PDB file of C-alpha atoms in Angstrom:
ATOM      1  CA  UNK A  22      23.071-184.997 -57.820  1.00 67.00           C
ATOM      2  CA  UNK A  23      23.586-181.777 -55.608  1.00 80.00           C
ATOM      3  CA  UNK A  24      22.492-181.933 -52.015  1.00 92.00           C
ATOM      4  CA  UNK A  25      20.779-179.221 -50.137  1.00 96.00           C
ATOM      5  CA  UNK A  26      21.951-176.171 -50.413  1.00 97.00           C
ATOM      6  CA  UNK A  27      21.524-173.323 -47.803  1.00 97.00           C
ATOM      7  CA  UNK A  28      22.985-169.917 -48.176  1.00 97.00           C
ATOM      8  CA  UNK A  29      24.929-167.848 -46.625  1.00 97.00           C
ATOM      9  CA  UNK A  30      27.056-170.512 -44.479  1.00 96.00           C
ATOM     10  CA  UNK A  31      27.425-167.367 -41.473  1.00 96.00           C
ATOM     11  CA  UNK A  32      25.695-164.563 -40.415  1.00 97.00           C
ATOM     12  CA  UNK A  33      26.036-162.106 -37.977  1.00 97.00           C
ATOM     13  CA  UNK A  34      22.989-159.725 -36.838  1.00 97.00           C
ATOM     14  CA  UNK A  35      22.570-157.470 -33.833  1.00 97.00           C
ATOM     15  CA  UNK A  36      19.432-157.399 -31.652  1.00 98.00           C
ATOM     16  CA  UNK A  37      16.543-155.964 -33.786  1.00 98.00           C
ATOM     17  CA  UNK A  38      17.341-157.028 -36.932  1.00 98.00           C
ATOM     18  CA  UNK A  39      15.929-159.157 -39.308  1.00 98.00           C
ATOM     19  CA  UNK A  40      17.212-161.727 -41.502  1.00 98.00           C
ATOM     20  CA  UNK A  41      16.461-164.059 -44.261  1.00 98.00           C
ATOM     21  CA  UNK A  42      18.460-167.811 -44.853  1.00 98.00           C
ATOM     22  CA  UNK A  43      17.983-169.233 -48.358  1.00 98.00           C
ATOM     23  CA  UNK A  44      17.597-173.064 -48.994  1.00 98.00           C
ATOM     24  CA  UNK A  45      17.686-175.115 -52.235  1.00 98.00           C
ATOM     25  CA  UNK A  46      16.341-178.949 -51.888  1.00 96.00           C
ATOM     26  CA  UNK A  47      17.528-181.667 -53.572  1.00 95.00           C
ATOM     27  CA  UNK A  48      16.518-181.607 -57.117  1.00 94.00           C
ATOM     28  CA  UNK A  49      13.036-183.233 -57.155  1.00 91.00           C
ATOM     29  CA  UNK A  50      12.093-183.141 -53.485  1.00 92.00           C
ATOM     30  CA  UNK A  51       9.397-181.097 -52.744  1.00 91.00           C
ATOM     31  CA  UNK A  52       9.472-180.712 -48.972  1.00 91.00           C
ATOM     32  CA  UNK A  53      11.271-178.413 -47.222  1.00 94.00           C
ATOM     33  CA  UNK A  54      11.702-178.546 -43.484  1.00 93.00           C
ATOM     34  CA  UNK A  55      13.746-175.989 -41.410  1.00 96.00           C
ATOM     35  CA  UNK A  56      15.056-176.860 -37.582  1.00 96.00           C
ATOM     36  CA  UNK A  57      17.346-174.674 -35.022  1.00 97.00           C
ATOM     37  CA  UNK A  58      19.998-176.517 -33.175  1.00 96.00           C
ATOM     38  CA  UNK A  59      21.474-174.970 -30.484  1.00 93.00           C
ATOM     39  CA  UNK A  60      23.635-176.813 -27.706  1.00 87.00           C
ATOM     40  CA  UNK A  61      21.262-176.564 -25.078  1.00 80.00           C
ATOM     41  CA  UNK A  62      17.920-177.338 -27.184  1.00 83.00           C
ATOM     42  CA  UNK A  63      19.447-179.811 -29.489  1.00 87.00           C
ATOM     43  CA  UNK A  64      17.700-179.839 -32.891  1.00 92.00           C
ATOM     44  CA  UNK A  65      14.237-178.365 -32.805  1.00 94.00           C
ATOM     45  CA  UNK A  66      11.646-178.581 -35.133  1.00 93.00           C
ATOM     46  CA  UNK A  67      10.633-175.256 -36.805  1.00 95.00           C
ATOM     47  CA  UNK A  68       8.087-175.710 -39.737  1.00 92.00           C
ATOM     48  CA  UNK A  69       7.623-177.583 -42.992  1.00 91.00           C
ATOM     49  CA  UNK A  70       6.525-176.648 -46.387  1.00 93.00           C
ATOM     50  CA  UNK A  71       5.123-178.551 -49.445  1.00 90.00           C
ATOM     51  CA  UNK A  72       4.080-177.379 -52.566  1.00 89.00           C
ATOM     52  CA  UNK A  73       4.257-173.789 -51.586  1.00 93.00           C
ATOM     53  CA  UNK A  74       2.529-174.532 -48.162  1.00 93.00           C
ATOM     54  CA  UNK A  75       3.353-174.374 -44.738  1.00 92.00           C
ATOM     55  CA  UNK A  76       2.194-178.571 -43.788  1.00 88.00           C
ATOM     56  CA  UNK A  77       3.234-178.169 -40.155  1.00 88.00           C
ATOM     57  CA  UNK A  78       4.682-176.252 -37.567  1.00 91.00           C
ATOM     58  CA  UNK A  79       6.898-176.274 -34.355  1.00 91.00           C
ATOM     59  CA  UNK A  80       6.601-174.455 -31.085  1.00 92.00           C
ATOM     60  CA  UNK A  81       8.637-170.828 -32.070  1.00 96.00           C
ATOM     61  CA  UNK A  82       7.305-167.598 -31.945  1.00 97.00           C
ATOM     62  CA  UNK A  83       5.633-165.819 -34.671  1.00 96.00           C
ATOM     63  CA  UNK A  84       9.000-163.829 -35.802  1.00 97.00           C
ATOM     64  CA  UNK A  85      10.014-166.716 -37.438  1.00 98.00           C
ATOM     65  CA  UNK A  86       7.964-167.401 -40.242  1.00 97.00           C
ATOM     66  CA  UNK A  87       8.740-169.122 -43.775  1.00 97.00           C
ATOM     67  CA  UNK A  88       8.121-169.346 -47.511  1.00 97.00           C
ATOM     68  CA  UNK A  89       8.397-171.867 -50.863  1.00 97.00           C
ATOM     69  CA  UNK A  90       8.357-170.769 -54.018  1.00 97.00           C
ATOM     70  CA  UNK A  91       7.165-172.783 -56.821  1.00 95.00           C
ATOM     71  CA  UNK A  92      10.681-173.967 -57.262  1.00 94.00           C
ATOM     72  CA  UNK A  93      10.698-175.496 -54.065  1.00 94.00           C
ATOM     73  CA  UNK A  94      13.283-173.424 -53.140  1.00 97.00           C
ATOM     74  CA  UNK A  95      12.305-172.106 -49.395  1.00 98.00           C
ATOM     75  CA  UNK A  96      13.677-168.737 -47.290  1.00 98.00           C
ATOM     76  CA  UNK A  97      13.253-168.120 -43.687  1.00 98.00           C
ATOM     77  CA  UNK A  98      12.690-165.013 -42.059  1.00 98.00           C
ATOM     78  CA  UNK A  99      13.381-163.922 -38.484  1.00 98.00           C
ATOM     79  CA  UNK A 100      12.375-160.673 -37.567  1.00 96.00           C
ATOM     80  CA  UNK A 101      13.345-158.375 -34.373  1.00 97.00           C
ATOM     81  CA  UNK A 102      16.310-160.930 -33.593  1.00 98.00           C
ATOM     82  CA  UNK A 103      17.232-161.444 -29.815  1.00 97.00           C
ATOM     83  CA  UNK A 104      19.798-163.003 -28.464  1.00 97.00           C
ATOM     84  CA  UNK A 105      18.858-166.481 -27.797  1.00 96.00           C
ATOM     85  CA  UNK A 106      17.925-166.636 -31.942  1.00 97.00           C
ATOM     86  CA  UNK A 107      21.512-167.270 -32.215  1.00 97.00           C
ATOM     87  CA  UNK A 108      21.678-170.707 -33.268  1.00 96.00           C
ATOM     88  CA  UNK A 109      22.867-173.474 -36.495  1.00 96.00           C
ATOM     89  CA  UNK A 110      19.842-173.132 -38.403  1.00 98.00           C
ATOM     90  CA  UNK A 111      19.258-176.535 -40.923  1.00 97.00           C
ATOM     91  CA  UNK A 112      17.051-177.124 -43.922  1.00 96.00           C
ATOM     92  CA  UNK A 113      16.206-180.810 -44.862  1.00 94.00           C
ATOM     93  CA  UNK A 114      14.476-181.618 -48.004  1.00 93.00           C
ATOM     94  CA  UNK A 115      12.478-185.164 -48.905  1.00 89.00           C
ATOM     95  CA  UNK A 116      10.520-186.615 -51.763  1.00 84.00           C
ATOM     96  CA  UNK A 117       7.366-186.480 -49.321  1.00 71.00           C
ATOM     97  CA  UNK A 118       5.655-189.167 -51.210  1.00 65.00           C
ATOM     98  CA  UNK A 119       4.948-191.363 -48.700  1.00 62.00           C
ATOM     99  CA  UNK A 120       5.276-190.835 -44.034  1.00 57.00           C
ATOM    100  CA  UNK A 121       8.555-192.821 -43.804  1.00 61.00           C
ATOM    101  CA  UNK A 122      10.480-190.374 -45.935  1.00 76.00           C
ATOM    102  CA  UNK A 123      14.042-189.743 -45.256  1.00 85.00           C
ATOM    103  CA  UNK A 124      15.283-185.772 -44.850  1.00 88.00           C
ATOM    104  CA  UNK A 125      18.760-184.817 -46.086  1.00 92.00           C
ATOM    105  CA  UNK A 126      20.405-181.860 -44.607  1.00 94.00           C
ATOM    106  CA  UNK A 127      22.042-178.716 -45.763  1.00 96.00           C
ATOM    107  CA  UNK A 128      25.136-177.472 -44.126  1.00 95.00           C
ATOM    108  CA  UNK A 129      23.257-175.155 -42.262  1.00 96.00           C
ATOM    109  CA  UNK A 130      23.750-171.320 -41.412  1.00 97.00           C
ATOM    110  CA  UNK A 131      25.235-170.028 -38.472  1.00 96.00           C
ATOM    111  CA  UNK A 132      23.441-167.135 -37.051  1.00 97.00           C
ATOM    112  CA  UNK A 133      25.000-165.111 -34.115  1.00 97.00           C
ATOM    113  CA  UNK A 134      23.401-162.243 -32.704  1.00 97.00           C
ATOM    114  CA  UNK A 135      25.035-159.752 -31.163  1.00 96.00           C
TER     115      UNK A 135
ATOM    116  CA  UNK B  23       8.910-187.053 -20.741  1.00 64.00           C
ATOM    117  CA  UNK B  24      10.705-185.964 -23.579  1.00 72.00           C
ATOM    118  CA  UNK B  25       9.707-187.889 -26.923  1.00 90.00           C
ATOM    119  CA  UNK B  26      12.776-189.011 -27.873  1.00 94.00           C
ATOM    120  CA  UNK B  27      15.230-189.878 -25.115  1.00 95.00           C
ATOM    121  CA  UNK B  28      19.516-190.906 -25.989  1.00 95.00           C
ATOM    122  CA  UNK B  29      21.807-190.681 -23.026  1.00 90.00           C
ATOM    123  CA  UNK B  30      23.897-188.082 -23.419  1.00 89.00           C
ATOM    124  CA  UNK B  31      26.973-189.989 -23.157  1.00 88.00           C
ATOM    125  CA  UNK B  32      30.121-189.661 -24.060  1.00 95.00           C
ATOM    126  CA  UNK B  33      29.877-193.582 -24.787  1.00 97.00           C
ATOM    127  CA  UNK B  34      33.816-194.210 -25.170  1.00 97.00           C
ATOM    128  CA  UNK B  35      34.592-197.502 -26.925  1.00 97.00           C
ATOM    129  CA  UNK B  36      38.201-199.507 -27.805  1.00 98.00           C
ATOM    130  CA  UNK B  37      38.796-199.314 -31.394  1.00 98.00           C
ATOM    131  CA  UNK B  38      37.463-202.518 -33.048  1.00 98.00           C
ATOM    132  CA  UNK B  39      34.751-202.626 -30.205  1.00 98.00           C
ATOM    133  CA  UNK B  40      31.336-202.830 -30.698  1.00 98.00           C
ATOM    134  CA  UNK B  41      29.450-199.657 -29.990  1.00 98.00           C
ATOM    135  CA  UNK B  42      25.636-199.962 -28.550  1.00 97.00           C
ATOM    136  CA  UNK B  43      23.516-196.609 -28.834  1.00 98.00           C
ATOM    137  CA  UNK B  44      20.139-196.915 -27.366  1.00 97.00           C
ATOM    138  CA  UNK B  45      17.151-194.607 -27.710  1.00 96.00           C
ATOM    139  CA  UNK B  46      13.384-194.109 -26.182  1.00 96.00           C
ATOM    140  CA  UNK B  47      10.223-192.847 -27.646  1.00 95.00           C
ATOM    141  CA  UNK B  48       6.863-191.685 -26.596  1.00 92.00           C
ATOM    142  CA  UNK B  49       4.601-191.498 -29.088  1.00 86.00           C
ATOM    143  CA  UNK B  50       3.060-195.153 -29.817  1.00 85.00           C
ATOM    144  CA  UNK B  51       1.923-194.708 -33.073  1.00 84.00           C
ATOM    145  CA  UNK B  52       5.664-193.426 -34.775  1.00 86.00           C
ATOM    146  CA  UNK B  53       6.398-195.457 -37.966  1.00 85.00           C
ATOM    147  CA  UNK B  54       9.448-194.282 -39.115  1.00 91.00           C
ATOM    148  CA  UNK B  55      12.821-194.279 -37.154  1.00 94.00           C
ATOM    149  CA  UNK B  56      16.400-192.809 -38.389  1.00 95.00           C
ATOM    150  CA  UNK B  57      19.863-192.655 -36.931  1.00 97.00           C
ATOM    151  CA  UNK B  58      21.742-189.460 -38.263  1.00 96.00           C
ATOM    152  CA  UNK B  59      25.246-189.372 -37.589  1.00 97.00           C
ATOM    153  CA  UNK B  60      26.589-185.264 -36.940  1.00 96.00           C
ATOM    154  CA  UNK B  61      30.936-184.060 -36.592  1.00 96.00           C
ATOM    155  CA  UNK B  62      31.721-180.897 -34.801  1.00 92.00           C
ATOM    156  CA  UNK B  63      30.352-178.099 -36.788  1.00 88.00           C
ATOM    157  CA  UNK B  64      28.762-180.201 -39.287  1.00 91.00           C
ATOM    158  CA  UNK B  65      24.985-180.756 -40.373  1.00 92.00           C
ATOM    159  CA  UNK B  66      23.226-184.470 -39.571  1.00 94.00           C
ATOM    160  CA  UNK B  67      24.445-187.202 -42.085  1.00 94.00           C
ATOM    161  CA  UNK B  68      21.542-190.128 -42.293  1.00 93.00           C
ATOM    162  CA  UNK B  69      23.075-193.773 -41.959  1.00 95.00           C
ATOM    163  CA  UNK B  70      19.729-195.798 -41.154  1.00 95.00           C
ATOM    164  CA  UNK B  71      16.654-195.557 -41.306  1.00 94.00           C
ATOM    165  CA  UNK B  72      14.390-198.302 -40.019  1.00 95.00           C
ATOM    166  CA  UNK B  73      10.350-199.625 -40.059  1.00 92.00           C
ATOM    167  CA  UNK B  74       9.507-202.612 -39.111  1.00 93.00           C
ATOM    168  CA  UNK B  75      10.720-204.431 -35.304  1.00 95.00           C
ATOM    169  CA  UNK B  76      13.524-206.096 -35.943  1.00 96.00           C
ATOM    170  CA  UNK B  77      16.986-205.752 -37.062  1.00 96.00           C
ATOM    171  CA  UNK B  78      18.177-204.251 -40.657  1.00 97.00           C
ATOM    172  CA  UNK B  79      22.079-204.321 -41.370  1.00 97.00           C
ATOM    173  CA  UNK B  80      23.897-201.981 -43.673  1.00 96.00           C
ATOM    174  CA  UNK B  81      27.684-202.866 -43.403  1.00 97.00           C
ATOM    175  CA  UNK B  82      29.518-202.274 -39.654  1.00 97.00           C
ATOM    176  CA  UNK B  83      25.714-200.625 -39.200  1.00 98.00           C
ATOM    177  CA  UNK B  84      22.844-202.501 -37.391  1.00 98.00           C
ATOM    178  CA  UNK B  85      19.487-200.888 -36.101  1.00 98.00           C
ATOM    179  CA  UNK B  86      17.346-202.779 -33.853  1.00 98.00           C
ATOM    180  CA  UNK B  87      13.223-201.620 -33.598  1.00 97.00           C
ATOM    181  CA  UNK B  88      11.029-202.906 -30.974  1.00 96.00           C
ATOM    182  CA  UNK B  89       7.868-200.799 -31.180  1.00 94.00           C
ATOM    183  CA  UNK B  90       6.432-203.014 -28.202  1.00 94.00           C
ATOM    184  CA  UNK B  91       9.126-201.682 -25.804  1.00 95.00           C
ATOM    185  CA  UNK B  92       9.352-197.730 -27.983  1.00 95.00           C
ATOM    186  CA  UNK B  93      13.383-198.846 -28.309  1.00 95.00           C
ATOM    187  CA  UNK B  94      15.396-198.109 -30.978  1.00 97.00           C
ATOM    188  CA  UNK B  95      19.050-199.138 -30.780  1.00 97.00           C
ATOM    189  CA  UNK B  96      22.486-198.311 -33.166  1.00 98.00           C
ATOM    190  CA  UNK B  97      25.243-201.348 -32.981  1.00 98.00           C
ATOM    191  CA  UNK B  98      28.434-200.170 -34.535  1.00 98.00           C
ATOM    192  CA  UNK B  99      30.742-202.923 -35.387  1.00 98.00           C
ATOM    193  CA  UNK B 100      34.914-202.713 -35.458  1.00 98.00           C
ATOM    194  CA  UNK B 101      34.218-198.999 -34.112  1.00 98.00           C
ATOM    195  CA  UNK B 102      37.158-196.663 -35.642  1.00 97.00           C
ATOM    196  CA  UNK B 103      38.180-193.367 -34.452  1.00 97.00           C
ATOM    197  CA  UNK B 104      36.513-191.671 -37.481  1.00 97.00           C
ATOM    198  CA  UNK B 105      33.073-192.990 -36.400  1.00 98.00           C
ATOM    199  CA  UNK B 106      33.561-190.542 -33.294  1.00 98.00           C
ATOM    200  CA  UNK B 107      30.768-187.981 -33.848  1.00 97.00           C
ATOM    201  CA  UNK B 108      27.367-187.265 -32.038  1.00 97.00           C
ATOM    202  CA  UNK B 109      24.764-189.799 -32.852  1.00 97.00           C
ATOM    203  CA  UNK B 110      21.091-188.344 -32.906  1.00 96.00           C
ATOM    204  CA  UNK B 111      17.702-190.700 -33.091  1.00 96.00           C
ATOM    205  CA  UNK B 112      15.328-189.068 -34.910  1.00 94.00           C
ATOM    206  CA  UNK B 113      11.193-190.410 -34.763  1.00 93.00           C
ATOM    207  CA  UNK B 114       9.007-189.252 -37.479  1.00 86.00           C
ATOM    208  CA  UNK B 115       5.919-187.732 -36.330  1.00 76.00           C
ATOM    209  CA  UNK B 116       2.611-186.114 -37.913  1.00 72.00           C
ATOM    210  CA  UNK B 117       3.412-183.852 -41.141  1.00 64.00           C
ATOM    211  CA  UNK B 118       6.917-185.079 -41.838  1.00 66.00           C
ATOM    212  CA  UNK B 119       8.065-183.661 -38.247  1.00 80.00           C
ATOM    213  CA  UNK B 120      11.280-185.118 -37.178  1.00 85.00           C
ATOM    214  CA  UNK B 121      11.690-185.314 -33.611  1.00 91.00           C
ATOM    215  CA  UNK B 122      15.977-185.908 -32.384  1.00 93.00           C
ATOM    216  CA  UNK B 123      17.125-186.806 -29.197  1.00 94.00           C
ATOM    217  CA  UNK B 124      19.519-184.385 -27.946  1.00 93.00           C
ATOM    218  CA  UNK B 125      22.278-187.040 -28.928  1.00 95.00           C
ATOM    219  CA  UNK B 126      24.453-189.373 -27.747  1.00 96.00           C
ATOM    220  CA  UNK B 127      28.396-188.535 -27.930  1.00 96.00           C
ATOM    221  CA  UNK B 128      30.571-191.286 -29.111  1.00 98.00           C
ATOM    222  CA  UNK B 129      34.394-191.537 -28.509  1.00 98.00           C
ATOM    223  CA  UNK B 130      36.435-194.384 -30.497  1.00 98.00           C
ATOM    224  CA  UNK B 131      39.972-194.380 -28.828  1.00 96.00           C
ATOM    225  CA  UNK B 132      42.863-195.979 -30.768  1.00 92.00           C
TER     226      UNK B 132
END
């Protein structure tokens, strides 16, 4: 069975920008969370999606928004990048069928903003 | 108070030692508790998840829960180099939010 997979594995934006990170779920899992770890933050909670919507949602600005498709497939979007946005940015899927699901992460994309 | 609380370590342990990583939470009413493992420049690998107080074992692995004290602890038995890594406790919270401590760093020296 594949694991979660998040596209592209790098990235490199400059200030303004926007930019758009791709992840696939585990076949069958229908939730989609995103996180940003960065060394000083640790891993930080971002948003959720089920079923095409957005369940819950962490403390970040309003450039960073999200999407699933009916796929479950999910992209997220940062808009008017800044400097601190650089960061490993993670996608974990689950079943979501019950509250003591486990996640499984992607490798992650590395955004750097220049 | 942060929710979830590791020391930052680095823990460094003997190989064949038993490594103890301990964690703190906040929030009373968290069911679900997980122990992801994460190498330099690599995403979070789960290796135990746990419910109910007590211990559950899964090979060299054992996770203690006491929800009465908000502890969660990771014993790692006959520790070996390769289980160096950053150990993160993750509580699950409202909407299938997981919330990490920033980590504990382990160090198995041979």
């Amino acid at each position: 069975k594949a694991g979660v997979t998040q596209t592209p594995r790098y990235l490199i934006k400059t200030r303004g920008q926007q930019v758009t990170l791709s992840c696939s779920p585990i076949s069958g899992h229908r939730s989609v969370s995103w996180y940003q770890q960065t060394p000083g933050q640790g891993l930080q909670f971002l948003f959720e999606y089920f079923s095409e919507t957005q369940r819950n949602k962490g403390n970040f600005p309003g450039r960073f928004s999200g999407r699933q498709f009916s796929n479950s497939r999910s992209e997220m979007n940062v808009s008017t990048l800044e400097l601190g946005d650089s960061a490993l940015y993670l996608c974990a899927s689950s079943l979501a069928e019950s509250t003591n699901e486990k996640l499984f992460f992607g490798s992650g994309t590395q955004l750097s903003v220049l | 108070q942060k929710e979830v609380e590791q020391n930052s370590g680095p823990l460094s342990v003997p190989e064949g030692a038993i490594a103890s990583l301990n964690c703190t939470y906040s929030d009373r009413v968290s069911q679900s508790f997980f122990w992801y493992r994460q190498y330099s420049g690599k995403s979070p690998e789960l290796i135990m998840s746990i419910y109910s107080n007590g211990d559950k074992e899964d090979g060299r692995f054992t996770a203690q829960l006491n929800k009465a004290s908000q502890y969660v602890s990771l014993l790692i038995r006959d520790s070996q180099p390769s289980d160096s890594a950053t150990y993160l406790c993750a509580v699950m919270g409202y909407g299938n939010k997981l919330v990490f401590g920033a980590g504990t760093i382990l160090r198995v020296k041979s």
